[in-house]
Tab-separated table of N, CA, C and O in Angstrom:
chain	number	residue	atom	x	y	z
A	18	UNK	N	17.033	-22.762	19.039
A	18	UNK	CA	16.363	-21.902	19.986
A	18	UNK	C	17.073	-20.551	20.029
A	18	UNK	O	18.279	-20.651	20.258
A	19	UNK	N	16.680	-19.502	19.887
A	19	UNK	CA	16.987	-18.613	19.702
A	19	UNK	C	17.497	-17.564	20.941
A	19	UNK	O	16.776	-18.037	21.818
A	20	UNK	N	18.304	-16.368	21.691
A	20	UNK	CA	18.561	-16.726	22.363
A	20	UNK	C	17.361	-15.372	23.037
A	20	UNK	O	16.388	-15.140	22.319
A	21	UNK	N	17.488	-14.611	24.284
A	21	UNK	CA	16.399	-13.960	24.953
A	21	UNK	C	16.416	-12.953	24.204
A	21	UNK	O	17.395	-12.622	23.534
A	22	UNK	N	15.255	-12.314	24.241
A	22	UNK	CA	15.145	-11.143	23.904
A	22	UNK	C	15.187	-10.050	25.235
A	22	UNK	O	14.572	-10.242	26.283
A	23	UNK	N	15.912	-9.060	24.993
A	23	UNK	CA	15.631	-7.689	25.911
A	23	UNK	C	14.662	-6.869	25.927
A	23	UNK	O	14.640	-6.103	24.963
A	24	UNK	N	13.741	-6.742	26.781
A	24	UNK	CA	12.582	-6.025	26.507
A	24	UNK	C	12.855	-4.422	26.279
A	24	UNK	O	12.190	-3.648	25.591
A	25	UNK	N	13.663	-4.235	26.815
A	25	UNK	CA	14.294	-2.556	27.185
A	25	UNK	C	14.468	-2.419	26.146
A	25	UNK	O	14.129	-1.261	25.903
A	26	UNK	N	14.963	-3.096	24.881
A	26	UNK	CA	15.481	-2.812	23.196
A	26	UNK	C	14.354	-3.259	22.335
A	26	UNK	O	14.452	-3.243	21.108
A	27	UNK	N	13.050	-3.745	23.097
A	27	UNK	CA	11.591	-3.828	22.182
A	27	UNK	C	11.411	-2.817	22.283
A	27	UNK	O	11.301	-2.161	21.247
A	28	UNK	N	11.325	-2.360	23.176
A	28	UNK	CA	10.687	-0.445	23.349
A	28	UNK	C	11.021	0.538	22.815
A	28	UNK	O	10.356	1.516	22.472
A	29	UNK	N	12.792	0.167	22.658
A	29	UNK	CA	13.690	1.504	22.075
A	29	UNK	C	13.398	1.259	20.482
A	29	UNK	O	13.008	2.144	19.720
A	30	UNK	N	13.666	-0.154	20.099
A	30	UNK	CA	13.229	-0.063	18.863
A	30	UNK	C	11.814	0.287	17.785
A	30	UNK	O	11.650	0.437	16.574
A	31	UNK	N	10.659	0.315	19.440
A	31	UNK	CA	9.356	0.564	18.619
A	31	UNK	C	9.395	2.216	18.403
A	31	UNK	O	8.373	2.689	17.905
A	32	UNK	N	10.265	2.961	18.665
A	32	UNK	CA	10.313	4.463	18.801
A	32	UNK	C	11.156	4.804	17.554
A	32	UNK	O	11.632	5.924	17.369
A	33	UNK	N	11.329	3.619	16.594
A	33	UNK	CA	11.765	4.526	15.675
A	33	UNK	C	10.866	4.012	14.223
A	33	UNK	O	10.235	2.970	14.050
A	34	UNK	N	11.086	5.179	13.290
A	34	UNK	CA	10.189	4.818	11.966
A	34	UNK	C	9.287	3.873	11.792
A	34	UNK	O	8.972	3.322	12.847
A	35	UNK	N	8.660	3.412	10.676
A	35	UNK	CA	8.418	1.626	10.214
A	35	UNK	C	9.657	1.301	9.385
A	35	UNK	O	10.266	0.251	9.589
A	36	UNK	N	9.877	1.797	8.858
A	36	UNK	CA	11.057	1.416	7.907
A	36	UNK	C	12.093	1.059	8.621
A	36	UNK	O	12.348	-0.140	8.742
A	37	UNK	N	12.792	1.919	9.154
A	37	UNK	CA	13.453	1.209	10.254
A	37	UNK	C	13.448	0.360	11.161
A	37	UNK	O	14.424	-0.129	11.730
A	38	UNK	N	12.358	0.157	11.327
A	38	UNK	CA	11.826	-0.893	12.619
A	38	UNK	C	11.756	-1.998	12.160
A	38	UNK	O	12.004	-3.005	12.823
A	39	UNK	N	11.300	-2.011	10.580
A	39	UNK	CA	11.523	-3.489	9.692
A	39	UNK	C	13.355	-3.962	9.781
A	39	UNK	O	13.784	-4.977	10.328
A	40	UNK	N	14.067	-3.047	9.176
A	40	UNK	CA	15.456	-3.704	9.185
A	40	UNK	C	16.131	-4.237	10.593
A	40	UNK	O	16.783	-5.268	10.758
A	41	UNK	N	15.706	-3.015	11.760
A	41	UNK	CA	16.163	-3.534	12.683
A	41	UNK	C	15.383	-4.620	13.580
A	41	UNK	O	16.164	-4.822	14.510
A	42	UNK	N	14.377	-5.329	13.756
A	42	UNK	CA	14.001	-6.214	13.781
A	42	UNK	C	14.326	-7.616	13.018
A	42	UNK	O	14.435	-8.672	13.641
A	43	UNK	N	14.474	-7.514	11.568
A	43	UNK	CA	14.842	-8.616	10.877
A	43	UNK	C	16.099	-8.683	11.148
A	43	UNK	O	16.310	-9.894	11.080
A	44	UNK	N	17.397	-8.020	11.495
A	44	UNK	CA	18.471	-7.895	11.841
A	44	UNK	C	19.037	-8.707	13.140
A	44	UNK	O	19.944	-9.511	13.360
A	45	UNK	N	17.967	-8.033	13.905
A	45	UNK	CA	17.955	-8.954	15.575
A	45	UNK	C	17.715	-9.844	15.410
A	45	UNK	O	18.452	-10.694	15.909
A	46	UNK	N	16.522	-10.309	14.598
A	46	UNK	CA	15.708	-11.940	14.789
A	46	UNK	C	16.748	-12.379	13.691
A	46	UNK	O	16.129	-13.292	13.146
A	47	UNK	N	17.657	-12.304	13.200
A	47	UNK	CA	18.739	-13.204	12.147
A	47	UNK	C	20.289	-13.293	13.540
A	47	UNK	O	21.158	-14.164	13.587
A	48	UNK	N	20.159	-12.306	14.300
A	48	UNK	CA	21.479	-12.245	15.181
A	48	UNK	C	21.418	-13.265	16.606
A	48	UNK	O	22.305	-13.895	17.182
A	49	UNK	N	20.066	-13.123	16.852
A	49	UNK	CA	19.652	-13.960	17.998
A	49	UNK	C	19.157	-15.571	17.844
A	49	UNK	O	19.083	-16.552	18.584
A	50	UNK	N	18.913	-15.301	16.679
A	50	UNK	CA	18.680	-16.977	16.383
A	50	UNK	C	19.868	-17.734	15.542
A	50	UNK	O	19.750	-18.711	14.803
A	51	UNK	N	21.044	-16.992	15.872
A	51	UNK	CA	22.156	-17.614	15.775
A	51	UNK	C	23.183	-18.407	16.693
A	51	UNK	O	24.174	-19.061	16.369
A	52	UNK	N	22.554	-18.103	18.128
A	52	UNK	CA	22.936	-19.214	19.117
A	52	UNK	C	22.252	-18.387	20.500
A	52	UNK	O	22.259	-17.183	20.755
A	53	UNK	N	21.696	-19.493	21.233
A	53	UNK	CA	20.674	-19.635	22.169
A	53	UNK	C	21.961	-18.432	23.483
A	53	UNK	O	21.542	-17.384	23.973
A	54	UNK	N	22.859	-18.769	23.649
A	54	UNK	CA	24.145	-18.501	24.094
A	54	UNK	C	24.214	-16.330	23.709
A	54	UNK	O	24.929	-15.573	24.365
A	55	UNK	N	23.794	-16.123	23.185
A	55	UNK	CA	24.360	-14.512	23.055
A	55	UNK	C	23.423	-13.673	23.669
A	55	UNK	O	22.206	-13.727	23.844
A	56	UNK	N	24.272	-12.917	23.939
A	56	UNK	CA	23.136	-11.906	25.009
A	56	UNK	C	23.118	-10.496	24.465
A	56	UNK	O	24.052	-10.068	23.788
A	57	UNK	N	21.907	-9.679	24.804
A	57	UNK	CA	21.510	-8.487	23.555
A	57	UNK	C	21.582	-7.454	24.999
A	57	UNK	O	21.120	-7.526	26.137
A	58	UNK	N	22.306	-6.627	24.351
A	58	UNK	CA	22.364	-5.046	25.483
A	58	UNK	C	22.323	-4.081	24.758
A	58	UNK	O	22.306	-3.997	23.530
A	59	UNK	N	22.305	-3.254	25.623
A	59	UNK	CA	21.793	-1.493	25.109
A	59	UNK	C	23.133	-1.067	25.691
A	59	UNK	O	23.398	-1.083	26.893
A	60	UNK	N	23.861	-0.726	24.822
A	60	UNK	CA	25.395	-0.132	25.392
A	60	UNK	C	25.764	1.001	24.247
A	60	UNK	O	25.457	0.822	23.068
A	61	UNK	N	26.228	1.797	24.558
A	61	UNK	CA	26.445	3.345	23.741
A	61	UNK	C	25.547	3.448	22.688
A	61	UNK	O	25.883	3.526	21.507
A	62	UNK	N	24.133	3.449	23.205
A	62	UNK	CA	22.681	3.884	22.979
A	62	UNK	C	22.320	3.088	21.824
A	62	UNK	O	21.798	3.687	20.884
A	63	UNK	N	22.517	1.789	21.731
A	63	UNK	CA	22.495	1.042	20.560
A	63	UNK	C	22.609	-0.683	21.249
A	63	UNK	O	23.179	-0.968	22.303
A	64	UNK	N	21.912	-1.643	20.337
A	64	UNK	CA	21.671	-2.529	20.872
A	64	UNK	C	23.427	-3.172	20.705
A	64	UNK	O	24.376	-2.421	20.475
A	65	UNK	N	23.530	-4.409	20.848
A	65	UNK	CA	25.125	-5.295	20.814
A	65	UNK	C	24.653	-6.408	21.380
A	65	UNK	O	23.970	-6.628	22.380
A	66	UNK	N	25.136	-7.060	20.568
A	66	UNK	CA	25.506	-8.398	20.645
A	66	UNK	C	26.837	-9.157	21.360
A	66	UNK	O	27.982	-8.875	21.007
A	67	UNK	N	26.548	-10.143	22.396
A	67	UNK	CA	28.039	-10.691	22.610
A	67	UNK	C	27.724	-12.108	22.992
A	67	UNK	O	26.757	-12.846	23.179
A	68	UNK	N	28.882	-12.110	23.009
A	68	UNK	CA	28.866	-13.718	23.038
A	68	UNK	C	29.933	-14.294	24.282
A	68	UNK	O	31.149	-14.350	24.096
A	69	UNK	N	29.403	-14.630	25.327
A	69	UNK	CA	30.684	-15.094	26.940
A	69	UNK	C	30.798	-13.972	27.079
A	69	UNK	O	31.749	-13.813	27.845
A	70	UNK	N	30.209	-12.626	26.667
A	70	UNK	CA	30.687	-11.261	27.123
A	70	UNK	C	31.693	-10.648	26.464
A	70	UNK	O	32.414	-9.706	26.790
A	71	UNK	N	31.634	-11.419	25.335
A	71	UNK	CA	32.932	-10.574	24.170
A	71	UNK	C	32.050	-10.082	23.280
A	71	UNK	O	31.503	-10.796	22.439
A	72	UNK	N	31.801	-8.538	23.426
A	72	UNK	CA	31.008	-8.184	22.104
A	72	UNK	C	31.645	-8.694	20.506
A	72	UNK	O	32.740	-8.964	20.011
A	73	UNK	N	30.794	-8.655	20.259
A	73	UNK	CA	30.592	-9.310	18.241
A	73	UNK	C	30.054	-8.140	17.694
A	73	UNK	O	30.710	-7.170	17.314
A	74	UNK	N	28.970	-8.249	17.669
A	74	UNK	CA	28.641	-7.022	17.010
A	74	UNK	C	27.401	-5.886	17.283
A	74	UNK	O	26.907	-5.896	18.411
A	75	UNK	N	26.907	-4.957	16.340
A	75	UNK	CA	25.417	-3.965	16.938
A	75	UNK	C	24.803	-3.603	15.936
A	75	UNK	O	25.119	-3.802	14.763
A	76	UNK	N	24.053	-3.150	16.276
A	76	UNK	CA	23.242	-2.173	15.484
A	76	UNK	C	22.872	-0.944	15.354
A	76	UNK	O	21.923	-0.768	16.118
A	77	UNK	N	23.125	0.010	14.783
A	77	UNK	CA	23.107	1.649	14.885
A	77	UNK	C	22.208	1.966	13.573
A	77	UNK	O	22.273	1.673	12.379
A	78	UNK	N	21.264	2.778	14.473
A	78	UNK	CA	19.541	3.055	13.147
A	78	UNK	C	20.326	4.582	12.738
A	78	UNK	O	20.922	5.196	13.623
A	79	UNK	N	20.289	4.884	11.935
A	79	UNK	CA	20.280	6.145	11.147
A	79	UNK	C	19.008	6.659	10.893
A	79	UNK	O	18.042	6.001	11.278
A	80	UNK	N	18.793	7.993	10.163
A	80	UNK	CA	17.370	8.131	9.371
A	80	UNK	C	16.661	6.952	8.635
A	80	UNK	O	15.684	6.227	8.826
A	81	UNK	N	17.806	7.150	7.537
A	81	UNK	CA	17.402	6.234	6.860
A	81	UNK	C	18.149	4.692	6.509
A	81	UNK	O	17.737	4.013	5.568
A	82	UNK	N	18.962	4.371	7.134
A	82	UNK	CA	19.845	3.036	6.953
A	82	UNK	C	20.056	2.502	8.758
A	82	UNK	O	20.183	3.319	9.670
A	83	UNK	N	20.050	0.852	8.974
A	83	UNK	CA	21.023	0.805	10.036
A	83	UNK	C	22.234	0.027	9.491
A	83	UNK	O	22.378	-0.680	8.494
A	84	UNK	N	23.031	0.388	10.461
A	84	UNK	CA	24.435	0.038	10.180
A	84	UNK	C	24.764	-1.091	11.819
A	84	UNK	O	24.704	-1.017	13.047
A	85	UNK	N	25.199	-2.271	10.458
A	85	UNK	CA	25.205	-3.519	11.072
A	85	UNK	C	26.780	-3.713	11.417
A	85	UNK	O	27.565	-3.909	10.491
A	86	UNK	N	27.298	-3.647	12.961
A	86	UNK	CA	28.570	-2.901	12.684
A	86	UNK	C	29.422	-4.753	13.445
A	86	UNK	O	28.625	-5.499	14.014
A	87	UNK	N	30.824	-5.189	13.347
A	87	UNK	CA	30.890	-5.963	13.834
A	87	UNK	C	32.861	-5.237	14.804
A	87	UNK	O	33.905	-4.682	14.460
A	88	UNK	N	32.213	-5.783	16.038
A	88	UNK	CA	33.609	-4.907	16.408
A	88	UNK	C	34.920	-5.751	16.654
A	88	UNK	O	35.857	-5.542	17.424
A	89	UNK	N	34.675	-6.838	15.697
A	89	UNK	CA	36.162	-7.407	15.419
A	89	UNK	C	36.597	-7.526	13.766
A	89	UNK	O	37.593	-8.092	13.315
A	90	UNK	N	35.656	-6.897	13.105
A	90	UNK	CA	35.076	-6.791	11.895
A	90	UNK	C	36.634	-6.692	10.529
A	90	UNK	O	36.752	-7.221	9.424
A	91	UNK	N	37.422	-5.912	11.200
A	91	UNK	CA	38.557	-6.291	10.088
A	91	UNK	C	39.228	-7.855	9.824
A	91	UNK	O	39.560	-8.330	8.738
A	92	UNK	N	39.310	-8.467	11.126
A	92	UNK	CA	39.142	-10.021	11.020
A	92	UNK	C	38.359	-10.777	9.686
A	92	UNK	O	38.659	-11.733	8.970
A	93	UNK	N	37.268	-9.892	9.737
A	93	UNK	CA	36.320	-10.728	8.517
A	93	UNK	C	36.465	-10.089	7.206
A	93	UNK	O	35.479	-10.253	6.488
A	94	UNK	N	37.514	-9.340	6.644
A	94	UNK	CA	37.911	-8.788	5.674
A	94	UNK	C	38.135	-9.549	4.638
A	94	UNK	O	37.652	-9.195	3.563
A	95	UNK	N	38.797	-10.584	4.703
A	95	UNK	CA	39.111	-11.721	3.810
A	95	UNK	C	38.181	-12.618	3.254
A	95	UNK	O	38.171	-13.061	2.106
A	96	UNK	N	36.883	-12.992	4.785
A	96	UNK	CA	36.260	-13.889	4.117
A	96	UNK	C	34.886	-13.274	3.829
A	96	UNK	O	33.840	-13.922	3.771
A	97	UNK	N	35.023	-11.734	3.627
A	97	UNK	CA	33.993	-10.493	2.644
A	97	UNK	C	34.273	-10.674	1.218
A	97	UNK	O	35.186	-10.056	0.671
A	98	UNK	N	33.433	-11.592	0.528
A	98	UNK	CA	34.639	-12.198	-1.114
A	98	UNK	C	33.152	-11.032	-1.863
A	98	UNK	O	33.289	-10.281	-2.829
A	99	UNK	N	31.569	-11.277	-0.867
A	99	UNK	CA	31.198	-9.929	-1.840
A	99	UNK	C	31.093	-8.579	-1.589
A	99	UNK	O	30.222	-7.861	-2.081
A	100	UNK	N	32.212	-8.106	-0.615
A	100	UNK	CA	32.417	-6.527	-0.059
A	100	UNK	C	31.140	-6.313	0.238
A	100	UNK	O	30.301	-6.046	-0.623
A	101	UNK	N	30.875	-6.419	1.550
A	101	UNK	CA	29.582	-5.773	1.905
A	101	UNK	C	30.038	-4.673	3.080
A	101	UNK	O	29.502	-3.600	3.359
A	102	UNK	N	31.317	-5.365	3.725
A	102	UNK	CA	31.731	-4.836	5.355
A	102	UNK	C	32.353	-3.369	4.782
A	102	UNK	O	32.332	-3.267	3.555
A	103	UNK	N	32.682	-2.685	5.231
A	103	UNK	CA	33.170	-1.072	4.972
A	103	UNK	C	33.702	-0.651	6.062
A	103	UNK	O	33.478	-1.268	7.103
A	104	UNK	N	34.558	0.539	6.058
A	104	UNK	CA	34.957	0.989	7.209
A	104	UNK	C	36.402	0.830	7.122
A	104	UNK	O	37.047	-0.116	6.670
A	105	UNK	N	36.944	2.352	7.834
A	105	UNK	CA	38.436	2.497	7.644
A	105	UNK	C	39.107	1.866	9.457
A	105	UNK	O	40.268	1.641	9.796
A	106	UNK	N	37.994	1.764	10.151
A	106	UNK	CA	38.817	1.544	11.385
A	106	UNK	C	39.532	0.309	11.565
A	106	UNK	O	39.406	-0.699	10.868
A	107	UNK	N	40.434	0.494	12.739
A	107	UNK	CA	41.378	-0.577	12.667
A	107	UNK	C	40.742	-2.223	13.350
A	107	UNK	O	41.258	-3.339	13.300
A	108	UNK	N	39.588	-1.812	13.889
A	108	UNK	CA	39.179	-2.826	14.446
A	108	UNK	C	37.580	-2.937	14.136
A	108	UNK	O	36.986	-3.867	14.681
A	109	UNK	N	36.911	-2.130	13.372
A	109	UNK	CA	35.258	-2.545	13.044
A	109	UNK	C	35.029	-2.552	11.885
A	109	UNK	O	35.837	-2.200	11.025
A	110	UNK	N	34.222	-2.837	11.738
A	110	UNK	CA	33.785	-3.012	10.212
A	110	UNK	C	31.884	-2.966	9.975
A	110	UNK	O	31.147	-3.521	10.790
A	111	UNK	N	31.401	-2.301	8.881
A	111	UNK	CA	30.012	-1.675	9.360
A	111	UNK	C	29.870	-2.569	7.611
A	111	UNK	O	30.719	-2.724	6.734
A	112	UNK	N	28.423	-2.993	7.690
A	112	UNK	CA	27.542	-2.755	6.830
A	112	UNK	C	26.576	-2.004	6.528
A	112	UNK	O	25.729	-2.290	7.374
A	113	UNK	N	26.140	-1.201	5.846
A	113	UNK	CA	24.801	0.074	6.011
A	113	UNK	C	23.545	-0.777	5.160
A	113	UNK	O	23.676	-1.300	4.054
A	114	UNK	N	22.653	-0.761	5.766
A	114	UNK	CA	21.323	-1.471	4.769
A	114	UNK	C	19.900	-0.904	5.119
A	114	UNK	O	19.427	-0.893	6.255
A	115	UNK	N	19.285	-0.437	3.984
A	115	UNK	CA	18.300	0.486	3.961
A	115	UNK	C	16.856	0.091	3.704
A	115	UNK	O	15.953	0.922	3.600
A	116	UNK	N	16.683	-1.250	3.607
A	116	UNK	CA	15.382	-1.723	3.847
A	116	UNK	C	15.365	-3.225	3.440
A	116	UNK	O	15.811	-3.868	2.490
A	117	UNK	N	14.887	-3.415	4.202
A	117	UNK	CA	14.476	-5.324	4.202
A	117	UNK	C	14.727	-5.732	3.248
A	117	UNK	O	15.657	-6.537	3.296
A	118	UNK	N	14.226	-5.521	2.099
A	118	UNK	CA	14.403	-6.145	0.990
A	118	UNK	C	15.920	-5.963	0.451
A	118	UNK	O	16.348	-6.634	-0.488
A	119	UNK	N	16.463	-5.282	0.928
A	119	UNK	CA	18.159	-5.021	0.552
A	119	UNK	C	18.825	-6.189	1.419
A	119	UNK	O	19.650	-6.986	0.972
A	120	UNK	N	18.413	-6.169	2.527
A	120	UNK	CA	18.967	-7.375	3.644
A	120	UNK	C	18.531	-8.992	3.261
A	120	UNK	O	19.095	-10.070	3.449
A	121	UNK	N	17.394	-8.643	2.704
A	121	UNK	CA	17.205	-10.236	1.461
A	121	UNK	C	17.852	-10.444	1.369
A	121	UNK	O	18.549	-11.281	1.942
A	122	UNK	N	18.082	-9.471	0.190
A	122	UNK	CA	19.211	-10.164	-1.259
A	122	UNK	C	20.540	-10.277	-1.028
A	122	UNK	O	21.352	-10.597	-1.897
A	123	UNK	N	20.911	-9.930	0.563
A	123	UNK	CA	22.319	-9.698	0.844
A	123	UNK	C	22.391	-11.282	1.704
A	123	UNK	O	23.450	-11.834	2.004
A	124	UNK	N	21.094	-11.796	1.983
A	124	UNK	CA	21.595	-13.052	2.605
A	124	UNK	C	22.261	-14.168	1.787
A	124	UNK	O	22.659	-15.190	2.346
């Protein structure tokens, strides 16, 4: 069971592109149907994910890419064996993906 959806982040997300609206949709519906338990907010103008209230991770739309960012993300450095995560910060780590069919082949 997947967990609620926020209506406030259906709206924000229907305001951008189609192209975009494809990744970030397939993005959410892969993040939320990963445990009934996580809750979806709109926090520094971008959706997030958390889990007991410990953010995990978000989503940030660009023109043309969103960037799937995780904010404990250097943690998962090791078990990135096909480098997808990027990012010099000390504590996040971003994926950039530019259309559905890129987010396929990355599953």
């Amino acid at each position: 069971m997947p967990a609620e959806l926020n209506e406030k982040l259906t709206h924000i997300i229907a305001k951008y592109l189609p192209d975009i609206q494809v990744v970030l949709l397939s993005l959410r519906d892969i993040i939320l149907n990963v445990s009934p338990e996580l809750n979806e907010e709109f926090k520094w103008s971008m959706p997030n994910y958390s889990y007991k209230w410990k953010l995990i991770c978000y989503l940030q739309a660009g023109q043309n890419h969103v960037n799937l960012g995780f904010h404990k993300g250097k943690e998962l450095e090791k078990a990135d064996a096909a480098h997808l995560l990027q990012g010099s910060g000390k504590r996040c780590a971003i994926s950039g993906i530019k259309s559905r069919k890129k987010l396929i082949r990355r599953r």
